[in-house]
Amino acid sequence: MTRAPGPLAAALARRAVLLDGGLSNQLAAQGCDLSGGLWTGRVLAERPDQVEAAHTAYARAGAEVLITASYQIGYRAPEAEVLLRRGVALADRAARAADHEVWVAASVGPYGAVLADGSEYRGRYGLAVAELADFHRPRIETLVEAGPDVLALETIPDTTEAEALLGVLSGSGVPAWLSYTVADGRTRAGQPLAEAFALAAQAPEVIAVGVNCCDPQDVGPALEAAASVTRKPLLAYPNDGSVWDAATGRWHAPPTPPPWDVPAWLATGARLLGGCCRIDPAAVTALGARLS
């Protein structure tokens, strides 16, 4: 099987598409060491075979979009350009080996992810839009050259960073989705969600907008806010409801993970659905069954 032949945007106009799950938890389940500032990027550098194996596990689970291991790779990291290109190549290999059509999404994580201190869950780094654009531009250019189907601008905590990313893409024609991390009806930095989603409403490069790496209970209200300001397809790939403790480097799981109200998400306009942290291949298979 070859990579999906048509644009992801065309598929979203027809039906819901299944995303993969959490790359970090799958790599950990495979016995990989994710310690250090590069997180999944460490495995990308040291054990690329394990990254490909993780992508393959999600493809076998039914995922139609594989998100690369470039989330925490800042352009100034050692061998950054090599790692960014490698991430796309590994996802591409897994996609081509799948028994169904698969798209490759190149992860563009937030500035805070590179700091490796939990800043992506706070936002408001004290940097101007232009400074954030200067940070993101080189790695976006490298990722685009590597040939993914779409860029995943993901886990974005505030409108300042979203504005910077959209500015870098403006006029490029490069397809991307924009996904905020949210809590309690606002961005992680505290901005109103309708205001945040409206930034992408008129951006032709953005093929879908929504949320990721959030509590499943926050998805429904966020999608409703997005639907109030844009007719673009919506997306959601929450975590399992756990809370990340940056000080200890541990997840604190909820006593009872909340159920995912997938029918309501679809009715609101969600067309890209999957999982983030702590969502494994089995959960992706179960989600795919609900979509079909």
PDB file of C-alpha atoms in Angstrom:
ATOM      1  CA  MET A   1       0.000   0.000   0.000  1.00  0.00           C
ATOM      2  CA  THR A   2       1.248   3.512  -0.804  1.00  0.00           C
ATOM      3  CA  ARG A   3       0.689   6.662   1.176  1.00  0.00           C
ATOM      4  CA  ALA A   4      -2.829   8.040   0.938  1.00  0.00           C
ATOM      5  CA  PRO A   5      -3.051   9.458  -2.612  1.00  0.00           C
ATOM      6  CA  GLY A   6      -5.339  12.424  -1.989  1.00  0.00           C
ATOM      7  CA  PRO A   7      -5.118  15.443   0.306  1.00  0.00           C
ATOM      8  CA  LEU A   8      -6.289  14.924   3.860  1.00  0.00           C
ATOM      9  CA  ALA A   9      -8.574  17.945   3.477  1.00  0.00           C
ATOM     10  CA  ALA A  10     -10.501  16.155   0.723  1.00  0.00           C
ATOM     11  CA  ALA A  11     -11.069  13.142   2.960  1.00  0.00           C
ATOM     12  CA  LEU A  12     -12.280  15.353   5.806  1.00  0.00           C
ATOM     13  CA  ALA A  13     -14.895  16.829   3.504  1.00  0.00           C
ATOM     14  CA  ARG A  14     -16.363  13.331   3.097  1.00  0.00           C
ATOM     15  CA  ARG A  15     -15.951  11.541   6.426  1.00  0.00           C
ATOM     16  CA  ALA A  16     -14.301  11.274   9.828  1.00  0.00           C
ATOM     17  CA  VAL A  17     -10.628  10.229   9.823  1.00  0.00           C
ATOM     18  CA  LEU A  18      -8.918   8.272  12.603  1.00  0.00           C
ATOM     19  CA  LEU A  19      -5.743   9.690  14.148  1.00  0.00           C
ATOM     20  CA  ASP A  20      -3.163   7.664  16.057  1.00  0.00           C
ATOM     21  CA  GLY A  21      -2.639   7.702  19.838  1.00  0.00           C
ATOM     22  CA  GLY A  22       0.103   8.759  22.221  1.00  0.00           C
ATOM     23  CA  LEU A  23       3.581   8.203  20.840  1.00  0.00           C
ATOM     24  CA  SER A  24       5.276   8.559  24.225  1.00  0.00           C
ATOM     25  CA  ASN A  25       3.230   5.889  25.975  1.00  0.00           C
ATOM     26  CA  GLN A  26       3.689   3.453  23.090  1.00  0.00           C
ATOM     27  CA  LEU A  27       7.462   3.976  23.084  1.00  0.00           C
ATOM     28  CA  ALA A  28       7.504   3.464  26.850  1.00  0.00           C
ATOM     29  CA  ALA A  29       5.491   0.266  26.421  1.00  0.00           C
ATOM     30  CA  GLN A  30       8.149  -0.897  23.967  1.00  0.00           C
ATOM     31  CA  GLY A  31      10.786  -0.412  26.672  1.00  0.00           C
ATOM     32  CA  CYS A  32      12.288   2.852  25.398  1.00  0.00           C
ATOM     33  CA  ASP A  33      13.977   5.430  27.637  1.00  0.00           C
ATOM     34  CA  LEU A  34      12.269   8.809  27.257  1.00  0.00           C
ATOM     35  CA  SER A  35      14.208  10.619  29.990  1.00  0.00           C
ATOM     36  CA  GLY A  36      15.892  13.910  29.204  1.00  0.00           C
ATOM     37  CA  GLY A  37      14.806  17.073  27.456  1.00  0.00           C
ATOM     38  CA  LEU A  38      14.202  15.529  24.024  1.00  0.00           C
ATOM     39  CA  TRP A  39      11.541  13.089  25.303  1.00  0.00           C
ATOM     40  CA  THR A  40      10.339  11.091  22.253  1.00  0.00           C
ATOM     41  CA  GLY A  41      13.061  12.888  20.311  1.00  0.00           C
ATOM     42  CA  ARG A  42      15.612  10.919  22.321  1.00  0.00           C
ATOM     43  CA  VAL A  43      14.239   7.684  20.880  1.00  0.00           C
ATOM     44  CA  LEU A  44      14.185   9.272  17.442  1.00  0.00           C
ATOM     45  CA  ALA A  45      17.907   9.954  17.827  1.00  0.00           C
ATOM     46  CA  GLU A  46      18.975   6.720  19.515  1.00  0.00           C
ATOM     47  CA  ARG A  47      16.458   4.059  18.465  1.00  0.00           C
ATOM     48  CA  PRO A  48      14.726   5.072  15.231  1.00  0.00           C
ATOM     49  CA  ASP A  49      13.639   1.460  14.720  1.00  0.00           C
ATOM     50  CA  GLN A  50      11.489   1.781  17.845  1.00  0.00           C
ATOM     51  CA  VAL A  51       9.832   4.941  16.517  1.00  0.00           C
ATOM     52  CA  GLU A  52       8.946   3.131  13.299  1.00  0.00           C
ATOM     53  CA  ALA A  53       7.648   0.195  15.343  1.00  0.00           C
ATOM     54  CA  ALA A  54       5.388   2.549  17.318  1.00  0.00           C
ATOM     55  CA  HIS A  55       4.007   4.072  14.128  1.00  0.00           C
ATOM     56  CA  THR A  56       3.445   0.576  12.759  1.00  0.00           C
ATOM     57  CA  ALA A  57       1.550  -0.431  15.909  1.00  0.00           C
ATOM     58  CA  TYR A  58      -0.860   2.457  15.395  1.00  0.00           C
ATOM     59  CA  ALA A  59      -1.259   1.772  11.686  1.00  0.00           C
ATOM     60  CA  ARG A  60      -2.128  -1.837  12.521  1.00  0.00           C
ATOM     61  CA  ALA A  61      -4.621  -0.516  15.056  1.00  0.00           C
ATOM     62  CA  GLY A  62      -6.385   1.268  12.197  1.00  0.00           C
ATOM     63  CA  ALA A  63      -4.955   4.775  12.462  1.00  0.00           C
ATOM     64  CA  GLU A  64      -5.196   6.703   9.210  1.00  0.00           C
ATOM     65  CA  VAL A  65      -2.867   9.523  10.283  1.00  0.00           C
ATOM     66  CA  LEU A  66       0.545   9.019  11.879  1.00  0.00           C
ATOM     67  CA  ILE A  67       2.039  11.967  13.778  1.00  0.00           C
ATOM     68  CA  THR A  68       5.837  12.202  13.700  1.00  0.00           C
ATOM     69  CA  ALA A  69       8.219  12.212  16.687  1.00  0.00           C
ATOM     70  CA  SER A  70       9.304  15.818  16.073  1.00  0.00           C
ATOM     71  CA  TYR A  71       7.178  17.410  18.818  1.00  0.00           C
ATOM     72  CA  GLN A  72      10.094  18.305  21.101  1.00  0.00           C
ATOM     73  CA  ILE A  73      12.806  18.859  18.488  1.00  0.00           C
ATOM     74  CA  GLY A  74      13.811  22.513  18.487  1.00  0.00           C
ATOM     75  CA  TYR A  75      15.898  23.625  15.544  1.00  0.00           C
ATOM     76  CA  ARG A  76      18.905  24.353  17.755  1.00  0.00           C
ATOM     77  CA  ALA A  77      18.995  20.832  19.180  1.00  0.00           C
ATOM     78  CA  PRO A  78      21.976  18.697  18.132  1.00  0.00           C
ATOM     79  CA  GLU A  79      21.389  17.262  14.666  1.00  0.00           C
ATOM     80  CA  ALA A  80      17.940  18.874  14.631  1.00  0.00           C
ATOM     81  CA  GLU A  81      17.612  18.937  10.858  1.00  0.00           C
ATOM     82  CA  VAL A  82      18.576  15.272  10.606  1.00  0.00           C
ATOM     83  CA  LEU A  83      16.098  14.304  13.313  1.00  0.00           C
ATOM     84  CA  LEU A  84      13.233  16.305  11.830  1.00  0.00           C
ATOM     85  CA  ARG A  85      13.712  14.676   8.434  1.00  0.00           C
ATOM     86  CA  ARG A  86      14.157  11.251  10.017  1.00  0.00           C
ATOM     87  CA  GLY A  87      10.876  11.606  11.878  1.00  0.00           C
ATOM     88  CA  VAL A  88       8.962  12.146   8.651  1.00  0.00           C
ATOM     89  CA  ALA A  89      10.810   9.316   6.895  1.00  0.00           C
ATOM     90  CA  LEU A  90       9.996   6.804   9.639  1.00  0.00           C
ATOM     91  CA  ALA A  91       6.308   7.678   9.660  1.00  0.00           C
ATOM     92  CA  ASP A  92       6.329   7.506   5.874  1.00  0.00           C
ATOM     93  CA  ARG A  93       7.774   3.974   5.938  1.00  0.00           C
ATOM     94  CA  ALA A  94       5.128   2.808   8.383  1.00  0.00           C
ATOM     95  CA  ALA A  95       2.411   4.450   6.301  1.00  0.00           C
ATOM     96  CA  ARG A  96       3.575   2.779   3.094  1.00  0.00           C
ATOM     97  CA  ALA A  97       3.640  -0.626   4.808  1.00  0.00           C
ATOM     98  CA  ALA A  98       0.079  -0.320   6.108  1.00  0.00           C
ATOM     99  CA  ASP A  99      -2.800  -2.284   4.597  1.00  0.00           C
ATOM    100  CA  HIS A 100      -4.909   0.857   4.267  1.00  0.00           C
ATOM    101  CA  GLU A 101      -4.363   4.464   3.202  1.00  0.00           C
ATOM    102  CA  VAL A 102      -2.406   6.506   5.740  1.00  0.00           C
ATOM    103  CA  TRP A 103      -1.408  10.173   5.874  1.00  0.00           C
ATOM    104  CA  VAL A 104       1.706  11.511   7.628  1.00  0.00           C
ATOM    105  CA  ALA A 105       1.431  14.557   9.891  1.00  0.00           C
ATOM    106  CA  ALA A 106       4.640  16.321  10.933  1.00  0.00           C
ATOM    107  CA  SER A 107       4.381  17.399  14.561  1.00  0.00           C
ATOM    108  CA  VAL A 108       5.197  21.040  15.294  1.00  0.00           C
ATOM    109  CA  GLY A 109       5.105  21.267  19.056  1.00  0.00           C
ATOM    110  CA  PRO A 110       4.985  24.553  20.985  1.00  0.00           C
ATOM    111  CA  TYR A 111       7.986  26.538  22.142  1.00  0.00           C
ATOM    112  CA  GLY A 112       7.305  25.368  25.671  1.00  0.00           C
ATOM    113  CA  ALA A 113       7.855  21.742  24.706  1.00  0.00           C
ATOM    114  CA  VAL A 114      11.476  22.471  23.832  1.00  0.00           C
ATOM    115  CA  LEU A 115      11.987  23.958  27.307  1.00  0.00           C
ATOM    116  CA  ALA A 116      10.944  20.553  28.736  1.00  0.00           C
ATOM    117  CA  ASP A 117       9.551  22.142  31.889  1.00  0.00           C
ATOM    118  CA  GLY A 118       5.804  21.912  31.317  1.00  0.00           C
ATOM    119  CA  SER A 119       5.603  25.406  29.833  1.00  0.00           C
ATOM    120  CA  GLU A 120       3.315  24.226  27.037  1.00  0.00           C
ATOM    121  CA  TYR A 121       0.619  23.844  29.704  1.00  0.00           C
ATOM    122  CA  ARG A 122       0.972  27.476  30.731  1.00  0.00           C
ATOM    123  CA  GLY A 123       1.852  29.488  27.634  1.00  0.00           C
ATOM    124  CA  ARG A 124       2.649  33.188  27.870  1.00  0.00           C
ATOM    125  CA  TYR A 125       6.401  32.646  27.592  1.00  0.00           C
ATOM    126  CA  GLY A 126       7.171  36.354  27.570  1.00  0.00           C
ATOM    127  CA  LEU A 127       8.109  36.252  23.877  1.00  0.00           C
ATOM    128  CA  ALA A 128       6.580  38.404  21.165  1.00  0.00           C
ATOM    129  CA  VAL A 129       4.872  37.001  18.086  1.00  0.00           C
ATOM    130  CA  ALA A 130       7.917  37.808  15.947  1.00  0.00           C
ATOM    131  CA  GLU A 131      10.259  35.998  18.339  1.00  0.00           C
ATOM    132  CA  LEU A 132       8.094  32.888  18.341  1.00  0.00           C
ATOM    133  CA  ALA A 133       7.869  33.006  14.552  1.00  0.00           C
ATOM    134  CA  ASP A 134      11.667  33.122  14.348  1.00  0.00           C
ATOM    135  CA  PHE A 135      11.818  30.045  16.569  1.00  0.00           C
ATOM    136  CA  HIS A 136       9.316  28.019  14.560  1.00  0.00           C
ATOM    137  CA  ARG A 137      10.238  29.023  10.998  1.00  0.00           C
ATOM    138  CA  PRO A 138      13.440  26.961  10.482  1.00  0.00           C
ATOM    139  CA  ARG A 139      11.988  23.677  11.692  1.00  0.00           C
ATOM    140  CA  ILE A 140       8.745  24.194   9.809  1.00  0.00           C
ATOM    141  CA  GLU A 141      10.750  24.770   6.636  1.00  0.00           C
ATOM    142  CA  THR A 142      12.758  21.594   7.253  1.00  0.00           C
ATOM    143  CA  LEU A 143       9.668  19.531   7.993  1.00  0.00           C
ATOM    144  CA  VAL A 144       7.896  20.783   4.874  1.00  0.00           C
ATOM    145  CA  GLU A 145      10.909  19.866   2.750  1.00  0.00           C
ATOM    146  CA  ALA A 146      10.764  16.330   4.197  1.00  0.00           C
ATOM    147  CA  GLY A 147       7.389  15.834   2.512  1.00  0.00           C
ATOM    148  CA  PRO A 148       4.627  15.137   5.066  1.00  0.00           C
ATOM    149  CA  ASP A 149       0.994  15.353   4.016  1.00  0.00           C
ATOM    150  CA  VAL A 150       0.148  17.939   6.666  1.00  0.00           C
ATOM    151  CA  LEU A 151       1.705  19.832   9.568  1.00  0.00           C
ATOM    152  CA  ALA A 152       0.284  19.202  13.038  1.00  0.00           C
ATOM    153  CA  LEU A 153       0.559  22.495  14.934  1.00  0.00           C
ATOM    154  CA  GLU A 154      -0.305  20.837  18.223  1.00  0.00           C
ATOM    155  CA  THR A 155      -0.595  21.423  21.951  1.00  0.00           C
ATOM    156  CA  ILE A 156      -0.545  25.185  21.423  1.00  0.00           C
ATOM    157  CA  PRO A 157      -1.249  26.911  24.754  1.00  0.00           C
ATOM    158  CA  ASP A 158      -2.078  30.461  23.737  1.00  0.00           C
ATOM    159  CA  THR A 159      -3.129  32.778  20.947  1.00  0.00           C
ATOM    160  CA  THR A 160       0.260  34.504  20.784  1.00  0.00           C
ATOM    161  CA  GLU A 161       1.949  31.308  19.643  1.00  0.00           C
ATOM    162  CA  ALA A 162      -0.940  30.447  17.331  1.00  0.00           C
ATOM    163  CA  GLU A 163      -0.596  33.850  15.688  1.00  0.00           C
ATOM    164  CA  ALA A 164       3.132  33.269  15.214  1.00  0.00           C
ATOM    165  CA  LEU A 165       2.627  29.840  13.635  1.00  0.00           C
ATOM    166  CA  LEU A 166      -0.110  31.038  11.315  1.00  0.00           C
ATOM    167  CA  GLY A 167       2.097  33.940  10.296  1.00  0.00           C
ATOM    168  CA  VAL A 168       4.915  31.577   9.338  1.00  0.00           C
ATOM    169  CA  LEU A 169       2.507  29.547   7.183  1.00  0.00           C
ATOM    170  CA  SER A 170       0.714  32.518   5.636  1.00  0.00           C
ATOM    171  CA  GLY A 171       0.814  32.379   1.853  1.00  0.00           C
ATOM    172  CA  SER A 172       2.771  29.109   1.797  1.00  0.00           C
ATOM    173  CA  GLY A 173      -0.068  26.858   0.717  1.00  0.00           C
ATOM    174  CA  VAL A 174       1.193  24.218   3.177  1.00  0.00           C
ATOM    175  CA  PRO A 175      -1.741  22.353   4.770  1.00  0.00           C
ATOM    176  CA  ALA A 176      -1.793  22.261   8.552  1.00  0.00           C
ATOM    177  CA  TRP A 177      -4.090  21.690  11.453  1.00  0.00           C
ATOM    178  CA  LEU A 178      -4.101  23.903  14.538  1.00  0.00           C
ATOM    179  CA  SER A 179      -4.742  22.252  17.879  1.00  0.00           C
ATOM    180  CA  TYR A 180      -4.830  24.008  21.224  1.00  0.00           C
ATOM    181  CA  THR A 181      -4.372  22.469  24.637  1.00  0.00           C
ATOM    182  CA  VAL A 182      -7.207  23.732  26.821  1.00  0.00           C
ATOM    183  CA  ALA A 183      -8.660  23.553  30.320  1.00  0.00           C
ATOM    184  CA  ASP A 184     -11.935  24.756  31.837  1.00  0.00           C
ATOM    185  CA  GLY A 185     -13.215  26.392  28.663  1.00  0.00           C
ATOM    186  CA  ARG A 186     -10.119  28.458  27.893  1.00  0.00           C
ATOM    187  CA  THR A 187      -6.672  28.065  26.409  1.00  0.00           C
ATOM    188  CA  ARG A 188      -4.027  27.008  28.903  1.00  0.00           C
ATOM    189  CA  ALA A 189      -2.963  30.655  29.012  1.00  0.00           C
ATOM    190  CA  GLY A 190      -6.519  31.648  29.930  1.00  0.00           C
ATOM    191  CA  GLN A 191      -7.776  33.167  26.659  1.00  0.00           C
ATOM    192  CA  PRO A 192     -11.377  32.664  25.466  1.00  0.00           C
ATOM    193  CA  LEU A 193     -11.604  29.703  23.101  1.00  0.00           C
ATOM    194  CA  ALA A 194     -13.776  31.431  20.522  1.00  0.00           C
ATOM    195  CA  GLU A 195     -11.106  34.113  20.215  1.00  0.00           C
ATOM    196  CA  ALA A 196      -8.407  31.460  19.859  1.00  0.00           C
ATOM    197  CA  PHE A 197     -10.210  29.451  17.181  1.00  0.00           C
ATOM    198  CA  ALA A 198     -11.185  32.561  15.252  1.00  0.00           C
ATOM    199  CA  LEU A 199      -7.510  33.140  14.421  1.00  0.00           C
ATOM    200  CA  ALA A 200      -7.588  30.110  12.139  1.00  0.00           C
ATOM    201  CA  ALA A 201     -10.997  30.742  10.598  1.00  0.00           C
ATOM    202  CA  GLN A 202      -9.648  32.740   7.662  1.00  0.00           C
ATOM    203  CA  ALA A 203      -6.293  30.958   7.280  1.00  0.00           C
ATOM    204  CA  PRO A 204      -6.437  28.950   4.024  1.00  0.00           C
ATOM    205  CA  GLU A 205      -3.534  26.743   5.129  1.00  0.00           C
ATOM    206  CA  VAL A 206      -5.518  25.426   8.118  1.00  0.00           C
ATOM    207  CA  ILE A 207      -7.565  22.372   7.131  1.00  0.00           C
ATOM    208  CA  ALA A 208      -8.859  21.606  10.635  1.00  0.00           C
ATOM    209  CA  VAL A 209      -8.865  23.205  14.067  1.00  0.00           C
ATOM    210  CA  GLY A 210      -9.500  21.851  17.520  1.00  0.00           C
ATOM    211  CA  VAL A 211      -7.894  20.520  20.700  1.00  0.00           C
ATOM    212  CA  ASN A 212      -5.450  17.901  21.919  1.00  0.00           C
ATOM    213  CA  CYS A 213      -3.663  16.833  25.119  1.00  0.00           C
ATOM    214  CA  CYS A 214      -6.608  17.861  27.269  1.00  0.00           C
ATOM    215  CA  ASP A 215      -9.130  16.189  29.513  1.00  0.00           C
ATOM    216  CA  PRO A 216     -11.852  14.466  27.450  1.00  0.00           C
ATOM    217  CA  GLN A 217     -14.444  16.467  29.405  1.00  0.00           C
ATOM    218  CA  ASP A 218     -13.030  19.670  27.901  1.00  0.00           C
ATOM    219  CA  VAL A 219     -13.450  18.505  24.314  1.00  0.00           C
ATOM    220  CA  GLY A 220     -17.184  19.066  23.826  1.00  0.00           C
ATOM    221  CA  PRO A 221     -17.290  22.708  24.977  1.00  0.00           C
ATOM    222  CA  ALA A 222     -14.121  23.468  23.012  1.00  0.00           C
ATOM    223  CA  LEU A 223     -15.544  22.045  19.807  1.00  0.00           C
ATOM    224  CA  GLU A 224     -18.725  24.048  20.307  1.00  0.00           C
ATOM    225  CA  ALA A 225     -16.647  27.208  20.700  1.00  0.00           C
ATOM    226  CA  ALA A 226     -14.742  26.391  17.511  1.00  0.00           C
ATOM    227  CA  ALA A 227     -17.924  25.675  15.585  1.00  0.00           C
ATOM    228  CA  SER A 228     -19.267  29.085  16.608  1.00  0.00           C
ATOM    229  CA  VAL A 229     -16.487  30.908  14.725  1.00  0.00           C
ATOM    230  CA  THR A 230     -15.420  28.621  11.866  1.00  0.00           C
ATOM    231  CA  ARG A 231     -16.868  26.120   9.417  1.00  0.00           C
ATOM    232  CA  LYS A 232     -13.577  24.277   9.093  1.00  0.00           C
ATOM    233  CA  PRO A 233     -13.515  20.589  10.062  1.00  0.00           C
ATOM    234  CA  LEU A 234     -12.838  20.155  13.753  1.00  0.00           C
ATOM    235  CA  LEU A 235     -10.414  17.808  15.483  1.00  0.00           C
ATOM    236  CA  ALA A 236      -9.945  16.285  18.909  1.00  0.00           C
ATOM    237  CA  TYR A 237      -7.319  13.980  20.316  1.00  0.00           C
ATOM    238  CA  PRO A 238      -7.481  14.228  24.109  1.00  0.00           C
ATOM    239  CA  ASN A 239      -5.487  12.299  26.666  1.00  0.00           C
ATOM    240  CA  ASP A 240      -7.089   9.890  29.137  1.00  0.00           C
ATOM    241  CA  GLY A 241      -7.909  12.569  31.689  1.00  0.00           C
ATOM    242  CA  SER A 242      -4.614  12.272  33.581  1.00  0.00           C
ATOM    243  CA  VAL A 243      -2.793  15.372  34.833  1.00  0.00           C
ATOM    244  CA  TRP A 244       0.911  15.867  34.024  1.00  0.00           C
ATOM    245  CA  ASP A 245       3.126  16.831  36.959  1.00  0.00           C
ATOM    246  CA  ALA A 246       6.168  18.534  35.407  1.00  0.00           C
ATOM    247  CA  ALA A 247       7.990  18.661  38.751  1.00  0.00           C
ATOM    248  CA  THR A 248       7.966  14.885  39.193  1.00  0.00           C
ATOM    249  CA  GLY A 249       7.754  13.881  35.544  1.00  0.00           C
ATOM    250  CA  ARG A 250       4.690  11.739  36.244  1.00  0.00           C
ATOM    251  CA  TRP A 251       1.078  11.489  35.162  1.00  0.00           C
ATOM    252  CA  HIS A 252      -1.614  11.426  37.853  1.00  0.00           C
ATOM    253  CA  ALA A 253      -4.474   9.303  36.526  1.00  0.00           C
ATOM    254  CA  PRO A 254      -8.096  10.184  37.312  1.00  0.00           C
ATOM    255  CA  PRO A 255      -9.986   7.783  39.603  1.00  0.00           C
ATOM    256  CA  THR A 256     -12.416   7.066  36.768  1.00  0.00           C
ATOM    257  CA  PRO A 257     -11.502   8.142  33.235  1.00  0.00           C
ATOM    258  CA  PRO A 258     -14.456  10.045  31.769  1.00  0.00           C
ATOM    259  CA  PRO A 259     -16.220   8.495  28.769  1.00  0.00           C
ATOM    260  CA  TRP A 260     -15.683  10.048  25.366  1.00  0.00           C
ATOM    261  CA  ASP A 261     -18.897  11.470  23.915  1.00  0.00           C
ATOM    262  CA  VAL A 262     -17.877  10.685  20.343  1.00  0.00           C
ATOM    263  CA  PRO A 263     -21.369  11.015  18.785  1.00  0.00           C
ATOM    264  CA  ALA A 264     -21.696  14.538  20.186  1.00  0.00           C
ATOM    265  CA  TRP A 265     -18.208  15.458  18.965  1.00  0.00           C
ATOM    266  CA  LEU A 266     -19.067  14.236  15.478  1.00  0.00           C
ATOM    267  CA  ALA A 267     -22.361  16.116  15.529  1.00  0.00           C
ATOM    268  CA  THR A 268     -20.505  19.325  16.409  1.00  0.00           C
ATOM    269  CA  GLY A 269     -18.239  18.942  13.380  1.00  0.00           C
ATOM    270  CA  ALA A 270     -15.293  16.803  14.496  1.00  0.00           C
ATOM    271  CA  ARG A 271     -13.709  14.993  11.544  1.00  0.00           C
ATOM    272  CA  LEU A 272     -10.228  14.185  12.905  1.00  0.00           C
ATOM    273  CA  LEU A 273     -10.383  12.062  16.039  1.00  0.00           C
ATOM    274  CA  GLY A 274      -7.698  10.177  17.929  1.00  0.00           C
ATOM    275  CA  GLY A 275      -5.819  10.155  21.204  1.00  0.00           C
ATOM    276  CA  CYS A 276      -2.901  11.892  22.851  1.00  0.00           C
ATOM    277  CA  CYS A 277      -0.956  10.951  25.994  1.00  0.00           C
ATOM    278  CA  ARG A 278      -1.781   7.542  27.494  1.00  0.00           C
ATOM    279  CA  ILE A 279      -4.061   6.527  24.626  1.00  0.00           C
ATOM    280  CA  ASP A 280      -2.694   3.260  23.221  1.00  0.00           C
ATOM    281  CA  PRO A 281      -3.275   1.226  20.031  1.00  0.00           C
ATOM    282  CA  ALA A 282      -6.118  -0.760  21.607  1.00  0.00           C
ATOM    283  CA  ALA A 283      -7.933   2.473  22.446  1.00  0.00           C
ATOM    284  CA  VAL A 284      -7.397   3.718  18.888  1.00  0.00           C
ATOM    285  CA  THR A 285      -8.912   0.507  17.500  1.00  0.00           C
ATOM    286  CA  ALA A 286     -11.919   0.942  19.788  1.00  0.00           C
ATOM    287  CA  LEU A 287     -12.317   4.559  18.691  1.00  0.00           C
ATOM    288  CA  GLY A 288     -12.111   3.526  15.042  1.00  0.00           C
ATOM    289  CA  ALA A 289     -14.956   1.072  15.573  1.00  0.00           C
ATOM    290  CA  ARG A 290     -17.105   3.904  16.924  1.00  0.00           C
ATOM    291  CA  LEU A 291     -16.269   6.118  13.947  1.00  0.00           C
ATOM    292  CA  SER A 292     -17.167   3.453  11.417  1.00  0.00           C
TER     293      SER A 292
END
